[in-house]
């Protein structure tokens, strides 16, 4: 692929690590390419970061034709920059595109876009503990017409943001509220696609939870309102009587790459992992009789995030005394060890630039 590069004449100063937070600061450049039905992907370019100009009738503004991904570049102790399982994000984006009738991107083209862009921006990869360069590829339908149909024009963009921790709590336990009014997704809908609309529709419940002092909501399935699904931006796992339980990928849950990686690590270490239905009744019973030993969320942005309290129908259930548990800590250490190149990567998950 031919990528034209136009460097900024006005590079920004790199931020201090303690000012990072999540997704508020952006690097100097962005990658774009366009797709039309006749021409396919073309005009790949890295240009100075700045506003996009969009036609007011563009599909994305009216009908929500948008998908995205999230992955990170990590600074190793030896100064090298590496990505974590980028091919998994590329494949998931193509699955999301398929669901939303957006164009596929050939895997080698998507990987080249990512690596060439990160090479240009690699100085922005911070090195302080717990920091990384968050990469946000996204694609939107960009027909300049109000008809509702599969698009004939699309744009792919890649932006990057140096980040610290996603939650203000960092690795400290978060409080999660089990949502009983709104639902996030149903089978056959868009729950397993990473599309912007899923997040827009979840904001009302998220706002209610935040007002009550919770970080995010835990969704129940949309049909029975009975089975645990996932958290706002994370998959979820529980340790109940020694068994590690995570909801099976039913079609309405995002197939997380962190989830998949953790399952592999756990199985390697000899844990029993069950991907199955977990009902709210089973969970509340385990919370009430103390057999819920640990609970955590997992995702790229949040990494592994211990859950210190779950609330359901007005009742609060502390988990592991509100402390991070040993399995949660082990998973955090193992995963971040591989991601930051502090420990060997026996799985071949990391890709150095
Ligand atoms: N579930 C939702 C709804 C998410 O937004 C995310 C974040 O990407 C995840 C789960 C975790 O996925 P991953 O581990 O691939 O980041
Ligand atoms: C991620 O973990 O990459 C996510 O996409 C979470 C995000 C919606 C902030």
Tab-separated table of C-alpha atoms and ligand atoms in Angstrom:
chain	number	residue	atom	x	y	z
A	1	UNK	CA	0.000	0.000	0.000
A	2	UNK	CA	1.222	3.477	-0.881
A	3	UNK	CA	0.942	5.777	2.174
A	4	UNK	CA	1.638	9.484	1.679
A	5	UNK	CA	3.012	11.200	4.771
A	6	UNK	CA	2.597	14.905	5.516
A	7	UNK	CA	4.328	15.828	8.765
A	8	UNK	CA	3.016	18.562	11.037
A	9	UNK	CA	5.009	21.777	11.148
A	10	UNK	CA	3.705	22.381	14.643
A	11	UNK	CA	4.447	19.334	16.857
A	12	UNK	CA	2.908	19.414	20.329
A	13	UNK	CA	4.861	18.990	23.551
A	14	UNK	CA	4.567	15.498	25.067
A	15	UNK	CA	2.339	15.481	28.156
A	16	UNK	CA	3.558	14.695	31.693
A	17	UNK	CA	2.620	11.089	32.633
A	18	UNK	CA	0.437	12.128	35.585
A	19	UNK	CA	-1.774	14.276	33.325
A	20	UNK	CA	-2.733	11.502	30.904
A	21	UNK	CA	-6.045	9.986	32.075
A	22	UNK	CA	-7.838	8.238	29.196
A	23	UNK	CA	-8.348	9.520	25.664
A	24	UNK	CA	-8.084	13.263	26.234
A	25	UNK	CA	-4.747	14.001	24.561
A	26	UNK	CA	-4.008	13.133	20.939
A	27	UNK	CA	-0.796	12.728	18.984
A	28	UNK	CA	0.407	14.977	16.157
A	29	UNK	CA	-0.896	12.915	13.230
A	30	UNK	CA	-3.728	10.703	12.047
A	31	UNK	CA	-4.065	8.057	9.347
A	32	UNK	CA	-6.930	8.178	6.855
A	33	UNK	CA	-8.039	6.244	3.818
A	34	UNK	CA	-11.194	6.273	1.746
A	35	UNK	CA	-13.292	3.541	0.213
A	36	UNK	CA	-15.698	3.687	-2.658
A	37	UNK	CA	-17.536	0.783	-4.162
A	38	UNK	CA	-15.819	1.203	-7.523
A	39	UNK	CA	-12.280	1.957	-6.372
A	40	UNK	CA	-11.963	0.022	-3.107
A	41	UNK	CA	-9.581	1.468	-0.491
A	42	UNK	CA	-7.459	4.342	-1.768
A	43	UNK	CA	-5.652	7.532	-0.838
A	44	UNK	CA	-3.963	6.177	2.301
A	45	UNK	CA	-2.369	9.120	4.058
A	46	UNK	CA	-0.846	10.215	7.330
A	47	UNK	CA	-1.586	13.882	7.909
A	48	UNK	CA	-1.450	16.381	10.801
A	49	UNK	CA	-4.110	15.622	13.436
A	50	UNK	CA	-7.141	17.843	13.038
A	51	UNK	CA	-10.883	18.107	12.401
A	52	UNK	CA	-12.546	16.054	9.671
A	53	UNK	CA	-14.808	17.756	7.205
A	54	UNK	CA	-18.067	15.829	6.796
A	55	UNK	CA	-21.016	16.471	4.501
A	56	UNK	CA	-24.120	17.255	6.602
A	57	UNK	CA	-26.006	14.383	4.929
A	58	UNK	CA	-23.196	11.863	5.612
A	59	UNK	CA	-24.593	8.441	6.565
A	60	UNK	CA	-22.780	8.305	9.882
A	61	UNK	CA	-24.461	11.465	11.143
A	62	UNK	CA	-27.954	10.132	10.522
A	63	UNK	CA	-27.928	6.367	10.633
A	64	UNK	CA	-25.008	5.605	12.932
A	65	UNK	CA	-22.962	3.669	10.419
A	66	UNK	CA	-19.796	3.478	12.541
A	67	UNK	CA	-17.475	0.844	13.996
A	68	UNK	CA	-14.276	1.132	15.998
A	69	UNK	CA	-11.482	-0.756	17.691
A	70	UNK	CA	-9.204	-0.182	20.638
A	71	UNK	CA	-5.676	-1.525	21.087
A	72	UNK	CA	-2.463	-0.297	22.646
A	73	UNK	CA	1.198	0.217	21.820
A	74	UNK	CA	3.445	-0.419	24.813
A	75	UNK	CA	6.938	0.894	25.568
A	76	UNK	CA	9.253	-1.898	26.631
A	77	UNK	CA	12.067	-1.337	29.123
A	78	UNK	CA	14.589	-1.610	26.239
A	79	UNK	CA	12.851	1.339	24.545
A	80	UNK	CA	11.194	-0.739	21.801
A	81	UNK	CA	7.486	-0.264	21.085
A	82	UNK	CA	5.199	-3.273	20.722
A	83	UNK	CA	1.568	-4.023	19.927
A	84	UNK	CA	-0.567	-6.682	21.626
A	85	UNK	CA	-2.421	-9.110	19.327
A	86	UNK	CA	-3.204	-6.485	16.651
A	87	UNK	CA	-4.427	-9.127	14.216
A	88	UNK	CA	-7.264	-9.935	16.633
A	89	UNK	CA	-8.463	-6.327	16.519
A	90	UNK	CA	-8.194	-6.312	12.754
A	91	UNK	CA	-10.318	-9.460	12.483
A	92	UNK	CA	-12.887	-8.174	14.945
A	93	UNK	CA	-13.141	-4.916	13.029
A	94	UNK	CA	-13.840	-6.856	9.854
A	95	UNK	CA	-16.526	-8.834	11.708
A	96	UNK	CA	-18.069	-5.577	12.921
A	97	UNK	CA	-17.884	-4.197	9.379
A	98	UNK	CA	-19.654	-7.249	8.063
A	99	UNK	CA	-22.502	-6.768	10.564
A	100	UNK	CA	-22.852	-3.069	9.786
A	101	UNK	CA	-22.546	-3.399	5.992
A	102	UNK	CA	-19.271	-1.488	5.923
A	103	UNK	CA	-16.353	-2.576	3.727
A	104	UNK	CA	-13.760	-5.161	4.723
A	105	UNK	CA	-10.121	-4.125	5.025
A	106	UNK	CA	-7.621	-6.781	3.916
A	107	UNK	CA	-5.700	-7.904	7.009
A	108	UNK	CA	-2.250	-7.066	5.622
A	109	UNK	CA	-3.419	-3.576	4.684
A	110	UNK	CA	-4.890	-2.952	8.142
A	111	UNK	CA	-1.708	-4.197	9.837
A	112	UNK	CA	0.477	-2.022	7.620
A	113	UNK	CA	-1.676	1.031	8.398
A	114	UNK	CA	-1.329	0.361	12.125
A	115	UNK	CA	2.389	-0.281	12.136
A	116	UNK	CA	3.322	2.561	9.765
A	117	UNK	CA	1.201	4.990	11.776
A	118	UNK	CA	2.664	3.866	15.102
A	119	UNK	CA	6.170	4.192	13.641
A	120	UNK	CA	5.437	7.839	12.812
A	121	UNK	CA	3.964	8.464	16.290
A	122	UNK	CA	6.169	6.126	18.351
A	123	UNK	CA	7.766	8.917	20.366
A	124	UNK	CA	4.311	9.475	21.820
A	125	UNK	CA	4.351	6.039	23.474
A	126	UNK	CA	4.869	6.944	27.126
A	127	UNK	CA	7.190	4.929	29.366
A	128	UNK	CA	5.891	5.587	32.901
A	129	UNK	CA	4.443	2.473	34.627
A	130	UNK	CA	0.865	1.722	33.561
A	131	UNK	CA	0.924	4.078	30.570
A	132	UNK	CA	0.624	3.224	26.881
A	133	UNK	CA	-0.371	4.650	23.522
A	134	UNK	CA	-4.045	3.835	22.922
A	135	UNK	CA	-4.842	3.316	19.246
A	136	UNK	CA	-8.343	3.967	18.019
A	137	UNK	CA	-9.090	2.790	14.479
A	138	UNK	CA	-12.607	3.639	13.316
A	139	UNK	CA	-14.627	3.488	10.137
A	140	UNK	CA	-17.787	5.240	9.091
A	141	UNK	CA	-20.236	5.211	6.232
A	142	UNK	CA	-19.894	8.434	4.317
A	143	UNK	CA	-22.510	8.582	1.554
A	144	UNK	CA	-23.697	12.113	0.935
A	145	UNK	CA	-27.350	11.173	0.728
A	146	UNK	CA	-30.245	10.485	3.074
A	147	UNK	CA	-31.378	7.155	1.638
A	148	UNK	CA	-31.165	4.243	4.075
A	149	UNK	CA	-29.054	1.474	2.541
A	150	UNK	CA	-25.645	-0.206	2.663
A	151	UNK	CA	-23.081	2.514	1.968
A	152	UNK	CA	-21.120	3.105	-1.222
A	153	UNK	CA	-18.501	5.324	0.458
A	154	UNK	CA	-16.618	4.883	3.698
A	155	UNK	CA	-13.689	6.431	5.539
A	156	UNK	CA	-11.192	4.688	7.815
A	157	UNK	CA	-9.317	6.758	10.367
A	158	UNK	CA	-6.687	5.893	12.947
A	159	UNK	CA	-5.934	8.197	15.849
A	160	UNK	CA	-3.750	7.707	18.914
A	161	UNK	CA	-3.835	8.917	22.483
A	162	UNK	CA	-1.201	8.492	25.203
A	163	UNK	CA	-3.104	7.087	28.190
A	164	UNK	CA	-2.812	6.173	31.849
A	165	UNK	CA	-5.517	4.193	33.594
A	166	UNK	CA	-9.102	4.072	32.331
A	167	UNK	CA	-10.757	4.237	35.748
A	168	UNK	CA	-9.746	6.850	38.269
A	169	UNK	CA	-9.420	3.885	40.660
A	170	UNK	CA	-6.530	2.444	38.548
A	171	UNK	CA	-5.976	-1.135	39.740
A	172	UNK	CA	-8.086	-0.488	42.866
A	173	UNK	CA	-11.491	-2.219	42.920
A	174	UNK	CA	-14.403	-0.531	41.142
A	175	UNK	CA	-18.078	-0.554	42.112
A	176	UNK	CA	-20.448	-1.912	39.472
A	177	UNK	CA	-24.251	-1.701	39.351
A	178	UNK	CA	-26.296	-4.498	37.779
A	179	UNK	CA	-28.690	-2.830	35.348
A	180	UNK	CA	-32.335	-3.896	35.515
A	181	UNK	CA	-34.113	-1.395	33.234
A	182	UNK	CA	-32.193	-0.889	29.985
A	183	UNK	CA	-30.616	-3.682	27.964
A	184	UNK	CA	-27.496	-3.408	25.844
A	185	UNK	CA	-28.045	-5.993	23.143
A	186	UNK	CA	-29.965	-9.008	21.959
A	187	UNK	CA	-28.882	-11.963	19.880
A	188	UNK	CA	-29.166	-11.047	16.210
A	189	UNK	CA	-28.614	-7.385	17.080
A	190	UNK	CA	-25.276	-5.617	17.157
A	191	UNK	CA	-23.967	-6.671	20.582
A	192	UNK	CA	-21.012	-8.620	19.228
A	193	UNK	CA	-20.019	-5.803	16.871
A	194	UNK	CA	-17.971	-2.907	18.169
A	195	UNK	CA	-20.218	-0.179	16.823
A	196	UNK	CA	-20.699	3.285	18.250
A	197	UNK	CA	-24.469	2.854	18.615
A	198	UNK	CA	-24.014	0.180	21.302
A	199	UNK	CA	-22.219	2.726	23.436
A	200	UNK	CA	-24.633	5.580	22.742
A	201	UNK	CA	-27.525	3.383	23.849
A	202	UNK	CA	-25.740	2.385	27.047
A	203	UNK	CA	-25.088	5.923	28.256
A	204	UNK	CA	-28.435	6.379	30.001
A	205	UNK	CA	-27.834	3.411	32.307
A	206	UNK	CA	-24.192	4.440	32.748
A	207	UNK	CA	-25.233	7.920	33.798
A	208	UNK	CA	-27.728	6.591	36.349
A	209	UNK	CA	-25.048	4.292	37.784
A	210	UNK	CA	-22.515	7.113	38.019
A	211	UNK	CA	-25.020	9.294	39.832
A	212	UNK	CA	-25.273	6.551	42.451
A	213	UNK	CA	-21.489	6.306	42.806
A	214	UNK	CA	-20.860	3.310	40.520
A	215	UNK	CA	-18.234	3.211	37.761
A	216	UNK	CA	-20.271	1.293	35.166
A	217	UNK	CA	-23.191	-1.078	34.753
A	218	UNK	CA	-23.212	-4.838	34.383
A	219	UNK	CA	-25.707	-5.849	31.695
A	220	UNK	CA	-28.188	-8.687	31.874
A	221	UNK	CA	-29.334	-10.426	28.690
A	222	UNK	CA	-32.007	-8.607	26.740
A	223	UNK	CA	-34.505	-11.459	26.469
A	224	UNK	CA	-34.820	-13.068	29.920
A	225	UNK	CA	-33.143	-10.251	31.837
A	226	UNK	CA	-31.612	-13.034	33.816
A	227	UNK	CA	-28.183	-13.954	32.504
A	228	UNK	CA	-25.000	-11.961	33.099
A	229	UNK	CA	-23.501	-10.490	29.918
A	230	UNK	CA	-20.728	-7.903	30.292
A	231	UNK	CA	-19.836	-4.511	31.706
A	232	UNK	CA	-19.961	-1.190	29.786
A	233	UNK	CA	-16.445	-1.451	28.412
A	234	UNK	CA	-15.238	-4.793	29.730
A	235	UNK	CA	-15.987	-8.489	29.746
A	236	UNK	CA	-16.564	-9.923	33.175
A	237	UNK	CA	-15.328	-12.967	35.109
A	238	UNK	CA	-16.177	-14.453	38.494
A	239	UNK	CA	-14.494	-16.982	40.754
A	240	UNK	CA	-17.223	-19.017	42.426
A	241	UNK	CA	-16.261	-21.990	44.612
A	242	UNK	CA	-12.944	-22.280	42.793
A	243	UNK	CA	-14.487	-22.291	39.310
A	244	UNK	CA	-13.795	-19.348	37.027
A	245	UNK	CA	-16.994	-18.447	35.219
A	246	UNK	CA	-17.414	-16.033	32.342
A	247	UNK	CA	-20.487	-15.614	30.158
A	248	UNK	CA	-20.262	-17.632	26.949
A	249	UNK	CA	-20.076	-15.656	23.700
A	250	UNK	CA	-23.755	-15.831	22.910
A	251	UNK	CA	-23.932	-13.344	20.039
A	252	UNK	CA	-24.855	-10.350	22.161
A	253	UNK	CA	-21.500	-9.948	23.949
A	254	UNK	CA	-18.365	-8.346	22.560
A	255	UNK	CA	-15.733	-11.075	22.068
A	256	UNK	CA	-12.966	-9.389	24.035
A	257	UNK	CA	-9.330	-9.979	23.177
A	258	UNK	CA	-8.347	-9.538	26.818
A	259	UNK	CA	-11.033	-12.112	27.735
A	260	UNK	CA	-9.659	-14.579	25.190
A	261	UNK	CA	-6.080	-14.021	26.415
A	262	UNK	CA	-7.033	-14.425	30.080
A	263	UNK	CA	-8.875	-17.680	29.400
A	264	UNK	CA	-5.711	-19.020	27.777
A	265	UNK	CA	-3.524	-17.910	30.693
A	266	UNK	CA	-5.932	-19.401	33.257
A	267	UNK	CA	-6.175	-22.740	31.475
A	268	UNK	CA	-2.367	-22.846	31.178
A	269	UNK	CA	-2.068	-22.323	34.902
A	270	UNK	CA	-4.453	-25.193	35.611
A	271	UNK	CA	-7.611	-23.282	36.536
A	272	UNK	CA	-11.059	-24.560	35.613
A	273	UNK	CA	-12.626	-21.990	33.302
A	274	UNK	CA	-16.275	-22.295	32.270
A	275	UNK	CA	-17.723	-20.210	29.473
A	276	UNK	CA	-21.390	-20.699	30.255
A	277	UNK	CA	-24.669	-19.110	31.215
A	278	UNK	CA	-24.485	-17.468	34.624
A	279	UNK	CA	-27.820	-16.338	35.990
A	280	UNK	CA	-28.324	-13.410	38.302
A	281	UNK	CA	-29.890	-15.864	40.779
A	282	UNK	CA	-26.747	-17.978	40.877
A	283	UNK	CA	-24.611	-14.858	41.242
A	284	UNK	CA	-26.678	-13.264	44.025
A	285	UNK	CA	-26.765	-16.600	45.878
A	286	UNK	CA	-22.961	-16.816	45.641
A	287	UNK	CA	-22.657	-13.210	46.791
A	288	UNK	CA	-24.992	-13.828	49.723
A	289	UNK	CA	-23.366	-17.039	50.977
A	290	UNK	CA	-19.791	-15.843	50.443
A	291	UNK	CA	-18.889	-18.338	47.699
A	292	UNK	CA	-18.223	-15.552	45.200
A	293	UNK	CA	-14.498	-15.299	45.852
A	294	UNK	CA	-13.431	-12.754	43.225
A	295	UNK	CA	-14.890	-10.745	40.354
A	296	UNK	CA	-13.110	-8.681	37.734
A	297	UNK	CA	-13.658	-6.949	34.446
A	298	UNK	CA	-11.201	-7.139	31.573
A	299	UNK	CA	-10.621	-5.083	28.465
A	300	UNK	CA	-7.933	-3.230	26.564
A	301	UNK	CA	-8.560	0.153	28.135
A	302	UNK	CA	-9.082	-1.087	31.688
A	303	UNK	CA	-6.714	-4.142	31.448
A	304	UNK	CA	-7.866	-6.195	34.479
A	305	UNK	CA	-10.083	-4.308	36.874
A	306	UNK	CA	-11.097	-5.867	40.199
A	307	UNK	CA	-14.749	-5.474	41.172
A	308	UNK	CA	-15.000	-4.573	44.862
A	309	UNK	CA	-18.771	-4.191	45.063
A	310	UNK	CA	-21.790	-5.242	43.023
A	311	UNK	CA	-25.216	-3.700	43.517
A	312	UNK	CA	-28.461	-5.393	42.474
A	313	UNK	CA	-32.012	-4.203	43.114
A	314	UNK	CA	-30.894	-1.764	45.777
A	315	UNK	CA	-28.722	-4.272	47.674
A	316	UNK	CA	-24.962	-3.957	47.895
A	317	UNK	CA	-22.712	-6.971	47.859
A	318	UNK	CA	-19.031	-6.455	48.680
A	319	UNK	CA	-16.702	-8.817	46.793
A	320	UNK	CA	-13.599	-10.169	48.559
A	321	UNK	CA	-13.984	-7.493	51.257
A	322	UNK	CA	-13.600	-4.790	48.592
A	323	UNK	CA	-10.004	-5.882	47.968
A	324	UNK	CA	-8.254	-7.175	44.853
A	325	UNK	CA	-8.094	-10.997	45.004
A	326	UNK	CA	-5.086	-13.226	44.248
A	327	UNK	CA	-6.307	-14.503	40.858
A	328	UNK	CA	-7.197	-10.977	39.711
A	329	UNK	CA	-3.744	-9.765	40.775
A	330	UNK	CA	-2.011	-12.715	39.066
A	331	UNK	CA	-3.892	-11.997	35.821
A	332	UNK	CA	-3.057	-8.313	35.962
A	333	UNK	CA	0.628	-9.089	36.560
A	334	UNK	CA	0.794	-11.782	33.863
A	335	UNK	CA	-0.954	-9.748	31.202
A	336	UNK	CA	0.779	-6.448	31.872
A	337	UNK	CA	4.087	-8.337	32.127
A	338	UNK	CA	3.663	-9.598	28.566
A	339	UNK	CA	2.210	-6.339	27.235
A	340	UNK	CA	5.016	-4.138	28.536
A	341	UNK	CA	7.645	-6.778	27.697
A	342	UNK	CA	8.646	-7.200	31.341
A	343	UNK	CA	8.232	-10.965	31.145
A	344	UNK	CA	8.726	-13.348	28.200
A	345	UNK	CA	5.746	-13.785	25.860
A	346	UNK	CA	5.272	-17.548	25.546
A	347	UNK	CA	2.198	-17.072	23.346
A	348	UNK	CA	3.652	-14.920	20.572
A	349	UNK	CA	1.032	-12.252	21.255
A	350	UNK	CA	3.295	-9.225	20.978
A	351	UNK	CA	4.396	-7.618	17.721
A	352	UNK	CA	7.420	-5.315	17.891
A	353	UNK	CA	7.559	-2.444	15.433
B	1	LIG	N1	-16.914	-5.369	26.106
B	1	LIG	C1	-17.108	-4.116	25.670
B	1	LIG	C2	-18.490	-3.620	25.541
B	1	LIG	C3	-16.009	-3.310	25.319
B	1	LIG	O1	-16.178	-2.061	24.885
B	1	LIG	C4	-14.707	-3.843	25.456
B	1	LIG	C5	-13.547	-3.035	25.094
B	1	LIG	O2	-13.046	-3.106	24.033
B	1	LIG	C6	-14.565	-5.164	25.905
B	1	LIG	C7	-15.689	-5.893	26.232
B	1	LIG	C8	-13.216	-5.798	26.022
B	1	LIG	O3	-12.648	-6.097	24.762
B	1	LIG	P1	-11.090	-6.111	24.523
B	1	LIG	O4	-10.515	-6.987	25.561
B	1	LIG	O5	-10.908	-6.658	23.169
B	1	LIG	O6	-10.611	-4.717	24.645
B	2	LIG	C1	-11.365	-0.620	24.934
B	2	LIG	O1	-11.126	-1.262	25.957
B	2	LIG	O2	-10.561	-0.497	24.022
B	2	LIG	C2	-12.617	0.028	24.730
B	2	LIG	O3	-13.037	0.103	23.630
B	2	LIG	C3	-13.298	0.664	25.802
B	2	LIG	C4	-13.817	1.955	25.327
B	2	LIG	C5	-15.193	1.915	24.842
B	2	LIG	C6	-13.398	3.116	26.093
